[in-house]
Coordinates of C-alpha atoms and ligand atoms in Angstrom, one line a residue:
M1 CA -6.6 -130.3 -90.6
S2 CA -6.3 -129.1 -87.1
K3 CA -9.3 -127.5 -85.4
P4 CA -9.3 -123.8 -86.2
A5 CA -8.7 -121.4 -83.3
F6 CA -11.0 -118.5 -82.7
R7 CA -10.4 -114.9 -82.1
D8 CA -12.6 -112.7 -79.9
I9 CA -13.8 -109.7 -81.9
V10 CA -16.4 -106.9 -81.8
A11 CA -18.7 -106.8 -84.7
A12 CA -21.5 -104.4 -85.8
V13 CA -24.4 -106.7 -86.3
T14 CA -27.5 -106.1 -88.5
R15 CA -30.1 -108.2 -86.8
S16 CA -33.2 -107.4 -88.9
K17 CA -34.4 -105.4 -91.9
G18 CA -33.7 -101.7 -91.3
A19 CA -32.6 -102.2 -87.7
P20 CA -29.7 -100.1 -86.3
F21 CA -26.3 -101.7 -86.2
T22 CA -25.5 -103.2 -82.8
L23 CA -21.9 -103.5 -81.6
E24 CA -21.6 -107.0 -80.1
P25 CA -18.8 -109.4 -78.9
A26 CA -18.4 -112.2 -81.4
R27 CA -15.9 -114.9 -82.4
L28 CA -14.0 -115.3 -85.7
R29 CA -12.4 -118.5 -86.8
A30 CA -8.7 -118.7 -87.9
P31 CA -7.8 -118.6 -91.6
V32 CA -7.5 -121.8 -93.6
N33 CA -6.4 -122.5 -97.2
D34 CA -6.1 -119.2 -99.0
E35 CA -7.7 -117.1 -96.3
V36 CA -6.2 -114.2 -94.5
R37 CA -7.3 -112.7 -91.2
V38 CA -7.0 -108.9 -91.1
R39 CA -7.0 -106.5 -88.2
I40 CA -9.4 -103.8 -89.4
V41 CA -7.9 -100.4 -89.0
A42 CA -10.8 -98.5 -90.7
T43 CA -13.7 -99.4 -92.9
G44 CA -15.7 -97.2 -95.3
M45 CA -19.5 -97.3 -95.3
C46 CA -21.1 -97.5 -98.7
H47 CA -24.7 -97.0 -99.7
T48 CA -24.6 -100.7 -100.5
D49 CA -24.2 -101.5 -96.8
L50 CA -27.4 -99.6 -96.1
I51 CA -29.4 -101.2 -98.9
I52 CA -28.5 -104.6 -97.6
R53 CA -29.4 -103.5 -94.1
D54 CA -32.8 -102.5 -95.7
Q55 CA -32.9 -105.8 -97.6
Y56 CA -33.0 -104.4 -101.2
Y57 CA -31.2 -107.7 -101.9
P58 CA -32.2 -110.7 -99.8
M59 CA -28.9 -111.3 -97.9
P60 CA -29.7 -113.5 -94.9
L61 CA -29.8 -111.8 -91.4
P62 CA -28.5 -111.5 -88.8
A63 CA -25.3 -110.5 -90.6
V64 CA -22.1 -108.6 -90.3
L65 CA -21.9 -106.1 -93.2
G66 CA -19.0 -103.8 -94.1
H67 CA -17.2 -104.1 -97.4
E68 CA -14.6 -101.3 -97.6
G69 CA -12.1 -102.6 -95.0
A70 CA -8.5 -101.6 -94.7
G71 CA -6.2 -103.1 -92.2
V72 CA -3.1 -105.2 -91.3
V73 CA -2.7 -108.9 -92.1
E74 CA -2.6 -110.8 -88.8
A75 CA -2.5 -114.4 -89.9
V76 CA -2.6 -116.3 -93.2
G77 CA -3.7 -119.8 -94.3
P78 CA -1.2 -122.3 -95.6
E79 CA -1.9 -121.7 -99.3
V80 CA -1.3 -117.9 -99.2
R81 CA 1.8 -117.0 -101.2
S82 CA 1.7 -113.2 -101.8
L83 CA 0.8 -111.9 -98.3
S84 CA 2.4 -112.1 -94.9
P85 CA 1.5 -110.9 -91.4
G86 CA 2.1 -107.2 -91.1
D87 CA 1.2 -106.4 -94.7
H88 CA -1.2 -103.5 -95.2
V89 CA -4.2 -104.4 -97.3
V90 CA -7.4 -103.0 -98.7
L91 CA -10.2 -105.5 -98.9
T92 CA -12.4 -105.8 -102.0
Y93 CA -15.1 -108.0 -103.6
G94 CA -14.9 -111.8 -103.9
H95 CA -14.7 -113.7 -107.2
C96 CA -14.1 -117.3 -108.1
G97 CA -11.0 -116.9 -110.3
H98 CA -12.0 -119.8 -112.6
C99 CA -15.3 -119.0 -114.4
L100 CA -15.1 -117.7 -118.0
S101 CA -15.5 -114.0 -116.9
C102 CA -12.7 -114.3 -114.3
C103 CA -10.4 -116.1 -116.8
A104 CA -11.1 -113.3 -119.3
G105 CA -10.0 -110.7 -116.6
H106 CA -13.5 -109.5 -115.9
T107 CA -13.6 -110.6 -112.3
S108 CA -16.4 -108.2 -111.3
Y109 CA -18.7 -110.2 -113.6
C110 CA -17.7 -113.5 -112.0
T111 CA -20.7 -115.8 -112.6
D112 CA -20.7 -116.5 -108.8
F113 CA -20.5 -112.8 -107.9
F114 CA -23.9 -112.6 -106.1
R115 CA -23.5 -115.6 -104.0
R116 CA -19.9 -114.8 -103.0
N117 CA -20.7 -111.2 -102.0
F118 CA -24.3 -111.3 -100.8
G119 CA -24.7 -115.0 -100.0
G120 CA -24.0 -114.6 -96.2
S121 CA -21.6 -117.5 -95.9
G122 CA -18.4 -119.0 -97.5
E123 CA -18.1 -121.3 -100.5
D124 CA -18.8 -124.3 -98.2
G125 CA -22.0 -122.7 -96.9
Q126 CA -20.4 -122.2 -93.4
V127 CA -20.0 -118.9 -91.6
A128 CA -16.8 -117.8 -89.9
I129 CA -18.4 -115.5 -87.3
T130 CA -20.5 -116.6 -84.3
T131 CA -21.8 -115.0 -81.2
P132 CA -19.8 -116.0 -78.0
D133 CA -22.3 -118.7 -77.3
G134 CA -22.0 -120.2 -80.8
A135 CA -25.1 -118.7 -82.6
L136 CA -24.3 -118.1 -86.3
L137 CA -23.9 -114.6 -87.8
H138 CA -24.0 -114.4 -91.6
D139 CA -20.8 -113.0 -93.0
H140 CA -18.4 -113.2 -95.9
F141 CA -20.1 -110.0 -97.1
F142 CA -17.9 -108.9 -100.1
A143 CA -15.3 -111.5 -98.9
Q144 CA -14.8 -109.6 -95.7
S145 CA -17.7 -108.4 -93.4
S146 CA -15.4 -105.6 -92.2
F147 CA -17.8 -103.9 -89.8
A148 CA -15.7 -105.7 -87.1
T149 CA -12.4 -105.4 -85.4
Y150 CA -11.1 -108.4 -87.4
A151 CA -12.2 -109.8 -90.7
L152 CA -11.6 -113.0 -92.6
S153 CA -10.8 -112.5 -96.3
R154 CA -9.0 -114.4 -99.1
E155 CA -5.7 -113.7 -100.8
S156 CA -7.5 -112.7 -104.0
S157 CA -9.6 -110.1 -102.2
A158 CA -6.9 -108.6 -100.0
I159 CA -4.9 -106.1 -102.0
K160 CA -1.5 -105.2 -100.7
V161 CA -0.9 -101.4 -100.5
P162 CA 2.3 -99.5 -99.6
K163 CA 3.0 -98.9 -95.9
A164 CA 3.7 -95.2 -96.7
A165 CA 0.1 -94.7 -97.8
P166 CA -2.5 -93.5 -95.2
L167 CA -4.1 -96.9 -94.4
S168 CA -7.2 -95.5 -92.5
L169 CA -8.2 -93.6 -95.6
L170 CA -7.9 -96.4 -98.1
G171 CA -10.8 -98.8 -97.4
P172 CA -13.3 -97.0 -99.8
L173 CA -11.0 -97.8 -102.7
G174 CA -12.2 -101.4 -102.3
C175 CA -15.7 -100.5 -103.5
G176 CA -17.3 -97.1 -103.9
I177 CA -14.2 -95.2 -105.2
Q178 CA -13.0 -97.9 -107.5
T179 CA -16.5 -98.2 -108.9
G180 CA -16.9 -94.5 -109.8
A181 CA -13.3 -94.1 -111.1
G182 CA -13.3 -97.5 -112.8
A183 CA -16.6 -96.8 -114.5
V184 CA -15.1 -93.7 -116.2
I185 CA -11.7 -95.2 -117.0
H186 CA -12.4 -98.9 -117.7
S187 CA -16.1 -99.1 -118.6
L188 CA -17.1 -95.9 -120.4
K189 CA -13.5 -95.1 -121.4
V190 CA -14.2 -91.3 -121.2
T191 CA -12.1 -89.5 -123.8
P192 CA -10.2 -86.2 -123.8
G193 CA -12.4 -83.2 -124.6
S194 CA -15.6 -85.2 -124.3
R195 CA -18.8 -84.2 -122.5
F196 CA -19.4 -86.3 -119.3
L197 CA -22.6 -86.3 -117.2
V198 CA -22.8 -87.8 -113.7
L199 CA -26.2 -88.4 -112.2
G200 CA -25.8 -88.4 -108.4
A201 CA -22.9 -86.6 -106.8
G202 CA -22.4 -89.1 -104.0
A203 CA -19.2 -91.0 -103.2
V204 CA -19.4 -93.0 -106.4
G205 CA -20.5 -90.0 -108.5
I206 CA -17.8 -87.6 -107.3
S207 CA -15.1 -90.4 -107.7
A208 CA -16.3 -90.5 -111.3
V209 CA -15.9 -86.7 -111.5
L210 CA -12.3 -87.0 -110.2
A211 CA -11.6 -89.7 -112.8
A212 CA -13.3 -87.8 -115.7
R213 CA -11.0 -84.9 -114.9
L214 CA -8.0 -87.2 -115.0
A215 CA -9.3 -88.6 -118.3
G216 CA -9.4 -85.1 -119.8
A217 CA -13.2 -84.7 -120.2
G218 CA -13.8 -81.2 -121.5
T219 CA -17.3 -80.7 -119.9
I220 CA -18.3 -82.4 -116.7
V221 CA -21.9 -81.9 -115.5
A222 CA -22.9 -83.1 -112.0
V223 CA -26.6 -83.6 -111.1
D224 CA -27.8 -84.0 -107.6
V225 CA -30.4 -82.6 -105.1
V226 CA -27.9 -81.8 -102.3
P227 CA -26.3 -78.3 -102.8
T228 CA -23.2 -79.1 -100.8
R229 CA -22.5 -82.2 -102.9
L230 CA -22.9 -80.2 -106.1
A231 CA -20.5 -77.6 -104.7
L232 CA -17.9 -80.2 -103.8
A233 CA -18.3 -81.8 -107.3
C234 CA -17.4 -78.4 -108.8
E235 CA -14.4 -78.0 -106.5
L236 CA -13.1 -81.4 -107.6
G237 CA -13.6 -81.0 -111.4
A238 CA -17.2 -80.6 -112.4
T239 CA -17.6 -77.7 -114.8
H240 CA -21.4 -77.4 -114.2
A241 CA -23.8 -78.4 -111.4
I242 CA -27.5 -78.9 -111.8
D243 CA -30.2 -79.6 -109.2
S244 CA -32.5 -82.2 -110.7
R245 CA -35.5 -80.6 -108.8
E246 CA -35.3 -77.8 -111.2
P247 CA -37.7 -78.2 -114.1
G248 CA -36.1 -78.5 -117.5
W249 CA -32.8 -79.8 -116.2
V250 CA -32.4 -82.3 -119.0
E251 CA -32.7 -79.5 -121.5
A252 CA -30.1 -77.6 -119.5
V253 CA -27.7 -80.5 -119.8
R254 CA -28.3 -80.7 -123.5
D255 CA -27.6 -77.0 -123.9
I256 CA -24.4 -77.1 -121.8
T257 CA -23.1 -80.1 -123.7
G258 CA -24.0 -78.7 -127.1
G259 CA -26.6 -81.4 -127.9
G260 CA -26.1 -84.0 -125.3
A261 CA -23.5 -85.9 -123.3
D262 CA -21.1 -88.4 -124.9
F263 CA -20.8 -90.3 -121.6
A264 CA -23.1 -90.5 -118.5
L265 CA -23.0 -92.4 -115.3
E266 CA -26.2 -93.1 -113.3
S267 CA -25.5 -93.5 -109.6
T268 CA -28.8 -92.5 -107.9
G269 CA -30.5 -95.9 -108.4
R270 CA -33.7 -94.1 -109.5
P271 CA -35.3 -95.3 -112.7
A272 CA -36.8 -91.8 -113.5
I273 CA -33.3 -90.3 -113.3
L274 CA -32.0 -93.1 -115.5
A275 CA -34.6 -92.3 -118.2
Q276 CA -33.8 -88.6 -118.0
G277 CA -30.1 -89.5 -118.3
V278 CA -30.8 -91.4 -121.5
A279 CA -32.7 -88.3 -122.8
A280 CA -29.7 -86.1 -121.9
L281 CA -27.2 -88.2 -124.1
G282 CA -26.1 -87.0 -127.5
P283 CA -25.9 -89.1 -130.6
R284 CA -24.1 -92.4 -129.9
G285 CA -23.8 -91.5 -126.2
V286 CA -23.5 -94.2 -123.6
L287 CA -25.0 -94.3 -120.1
G288 CA -23.4 -96.5 -117.5
V289 CA -25.6 -97.8 -114.7
V290 CA -24.0 -98.3 -111.3
G291 CA -26.9 -97.2 -109.0
A292 CA -28.5 -100.0 -107.1
S293 CA -32.3 -100.3 -106.7
P294 CA -34.6 -102.9 -105.1
Q295 CA -34.5 -106.2 -107.0
G296 CA -37.1 -106.2 -109.8
T297 CA -37.0 -102.4 -110.4
Q298 CA -37.9 -101.6 -114.0
A299 CA -37.0 -98.5 -116.0
A300 CA -38.9 -97.0 -118.9
F301 CA -37.4 -94.7 -121.6
D302 CA -38.1 -93.8 -125.2
L303 CA -37.0 -96.7 -127.4
N304 CA -37.0 -94.6 -130.6
D305 CA -34.7 -92.0 -129.0
L306 CA -32.3 -94.9 -128.1
M307 CA -32.5 -96.5 -131.5
I308 CA -32.5 -93.5 -133.8
A309 CA -29.7 -91.7 -131.9
G310 CA -27.6 -94.9 -131.6
K311 CA -27.5 -94.5 -127.8
R312 CA -26.4 -97.3 -125.5
I313 CA -27.0 -98.3 -121.8
Q314 CA -24.4 -100.3 -120.0
G315 CA -24.6 -102.0 -116.6
I316 CA -21.4 -101.6 -114.6
C317 CA -20.3 -103.6 -111.6
E318 CA -17.3 -102.4 -109.5
G319 CA -16.1 -100.2 -112.3
D320 CA -14.9 -103.2 -114.3
S321 CA -11.9 -102.9 -112.0
V322 CA -9.3 -105.6 -111.5
P323 CA -8.6 -104.6 -107.9
R324 CA -5.0 -106.0 -107.7
K325 CA -4.1 -103.6 -110.5
F326 CA -6.4 -100.7 -110.0
I327 CA -6.3 -100.1 -106.2
P328 CA -2.5 -99.6 -106.1
E329 CA -2.9 -97.3 -109.1
L330 CA -5.4 -95.2 -107.3
V331 CA -3.2 -95.2 -104.2
E332 CA -0.3 -93.9 -106.3
L333 CA -2.4 -91.2 -108.0
H334 CA -3.6 -90.1 -104.5
M335 CA -0.1 -90.0 -103.2
Q336 CA 0.9 -87.8 -106.2
G337 CA -1.9 -85.4 -105.3
R338 CA -3.9 -86.2 -108.5
F339 CA -6.8 -88.1 -107.0
A340 CA -8.2 -86.3 -104.0
F341 CA -10.7 -88.8 -102.8
D342 CA -9.8 -87.9 -99.2
R343 CA -12.1 -84.8 -99.8
L344 CA -15.1 -87.1 -99.7
V345 CA -14.2 -88.7 -96.4
T346 CA -15.5 -88.0 -92.8
F347 CA -14.1 -90.2 -90.1
Y348 CA -16.3 -91.6 -87.2
P349 CA -15.4 -93.7 -84.2
F350 CA -16.6 -97.3 -84.8
A351 CA -19.0 -96.9 -81.9
D352 CA -20.8 -94.1 -83.9
I353 CA -21.7 -96.4 -86.8
N354 CA -25.4 -95.5 -86.6
R355 CA -24.6 -91.8 -86.6
A356 CA -22.4 -92.3 -89.7
A357 CA -25.3 -94.1 -91.4
A358 CA -27.8 -91.4 -90.5
D359 CA -25.4 -88.6 -91.6
S360 CA -24.9 -90.4 -94.9
E361 CA -28.6 -90.8 -95.6
A362 CA -29.2 -87.2 -94.7
G363 CA -26.6 -86.1 -97.2
L364 CA -24.4 -84.6 -94.4
T365 CA -21.6 -87.0 -95.1
L366 CA -20.4 -88.3 -98.4
K367 CA -18.1 -91.2 -97.5
P368 CA -18.2 -92.1 -93.8
V369 CA -15.1 -94.1 -92.7
L370 CA -15.3 -95.8 -89.3
L371 CA -12.1 -95.9 -87.3
V372 CA -12.1 -99.4 -85.9
D373 CA -8.5 -99.6 -84.7
G374 CA -8.3 -99.5 -80.9
H375 CA -11.9 -100.4 -80.4
A376 CA -12.0 -102.8 -77.5
Ligands
NAD1 P1 -24.7 -91.9 -102.3 O1 -26.0 -92.1 -101.5 O2 -23.6 -91.3 -101.6 O3 -25.0 -91.2 -103.7 C1 -26.2 -91.2 -104.4 C2 -26.4 -89.7 -104.7 O4 -27.6 -89.6 -105.5 C3 -26.6 -88.8 -103.5 O5 -25.7 -87.8 -103.5 C4 -28.1 -88.3 -103.6 O6 -28.3 -87.0 -103.1 C5 -28.3 -88.4 -105.1 N1 -29.7 -88.4 -105.5 C6 -30.7 -89.1 -104.9 N2 -31.9 -88.8 -105.6 C7 -31.5 -88.0 -106.6 C8 -32.3 -87.4 -107.6 N3 -33.6 -87.5 -107.7 N4 -31.7 -86.6 -108.5 C9 -30.3 -86.4 -108.4 N5 -29.5 -87.0 -107.5 C10 -30.2 -87.8 -106.6 O7 -24.3 -93.4 -102.7 P2 -22.9 -93.9 -103.3 O8 -22.2 -94.6 -102.2 O9 -22.3 -92.9 -104.1 O10 -23.5 -95.1 -104.2 C11 -24.3 -94.7 -105.3 C12 -25.1 -96.0 -105.8 O11 -24.2 -96.9 -106.4 C13 -25.8 -96.7 -104.7 O12 -27.0 -97.2 -105.2 C14 -24.9 -97.9 -104.4 O13 -25.6 -99.0 -103.8 C15 -24.4 -98.2 -105.8 N6 -23.1 -98.9 -105.9 C16 -23.0 -99.7 -107.0 C17 -21.8 -100.3 -107.2 C18 -21.6 -101.2 -108.4 O14 -20.7 -101.9 -108.5 N7 -22.5 -101.0 -109.4 C19 -20.7 -100.2 -106.3 C20 -20.8 -99.2 -105.2 C21 -22.1 -98.6 -105.0

């Protein structure tokens, strides 16, 4: 194999736990095998980027994060069959493609998911990004590390989208949006006329509201602590909004739903809210857990309430989505005007990445998208 060529890039580097992102010159190697190099046009910022910055999970640092990239294929490795330079792609999580979960079509439960997405290097343990003087930067975050002007991904994680679609908007479909929508459609399988409760009206939660409306849920209750988020949830399909700081809110949900929700989605990552969500379920209700908390976090709830009422709790990763199928479906729904996830998005110049993070954490922005294209 010939020695790979390098491309000069600019990357937002996370140097230590909780530190601001720093925009730095770096170098990215050329694609080999089934890899693709993508010119990043825009990349979403998900809460998961911030919890890795804050080391909820022990991804090695310094690292280049970013896992909602959208861009244009610039170069492909020799094994790539379905993508060519110039194609528009949305980048999504990595999976091995040959474990039992992957073979059964459950790629988000790939047995190698954690290492591939949070391990900080490729399958061979090597990184693809270095500083200009050759120091290693951990990468391969969600098979992309897209807080950069160019990213290296793989054919299986680069999802081709129509050129007519607004590429700079589409990156969040690769994680947060497909997680919320997929949780409703694939994992919980919310049914027409049912009563749906979403805990946390952030990007994932409001995507779930949009999907619950598409699925025909009759009652959709959104719970959050940020009034503007609750208001947007109502504009986009929630029938009721509740501030969880109000005492007795669980009883209010039970009243609104006539005895408890059939389906609930926990996206706050807070164990106390999860326990209250279980209490807010009706008989045989199911609560999906997507919210991420620090490793080792435990939750407590009433076991008898779970058992006697036949309730269930279900962990959900990436909305049980098969991205090659689901992302183009969401693009199509958006283009038909039936999936208004653009209402969640605020665009920021790439150079303002720390302002985007601060706005997101302050509840001012739901889904920041960094405009990377044109950044020198
Ligand atoms: P977000 O920060 O936009 O949303 C979380 C929401 O919870 C916010 O609106 C916040 O105001 C609300 N909240 C916080 N405390 C609350 C409380 N006590 N009561 C009610 N609401 C409260 O984040 P997001 O991007 O929507 O992601 C949600 C979670 O899902 C994060 O933990 C993220 O890491 C995780 N996530 C998981 C997956 C997965 O595959 N499981 C994928 C993407 C994101």
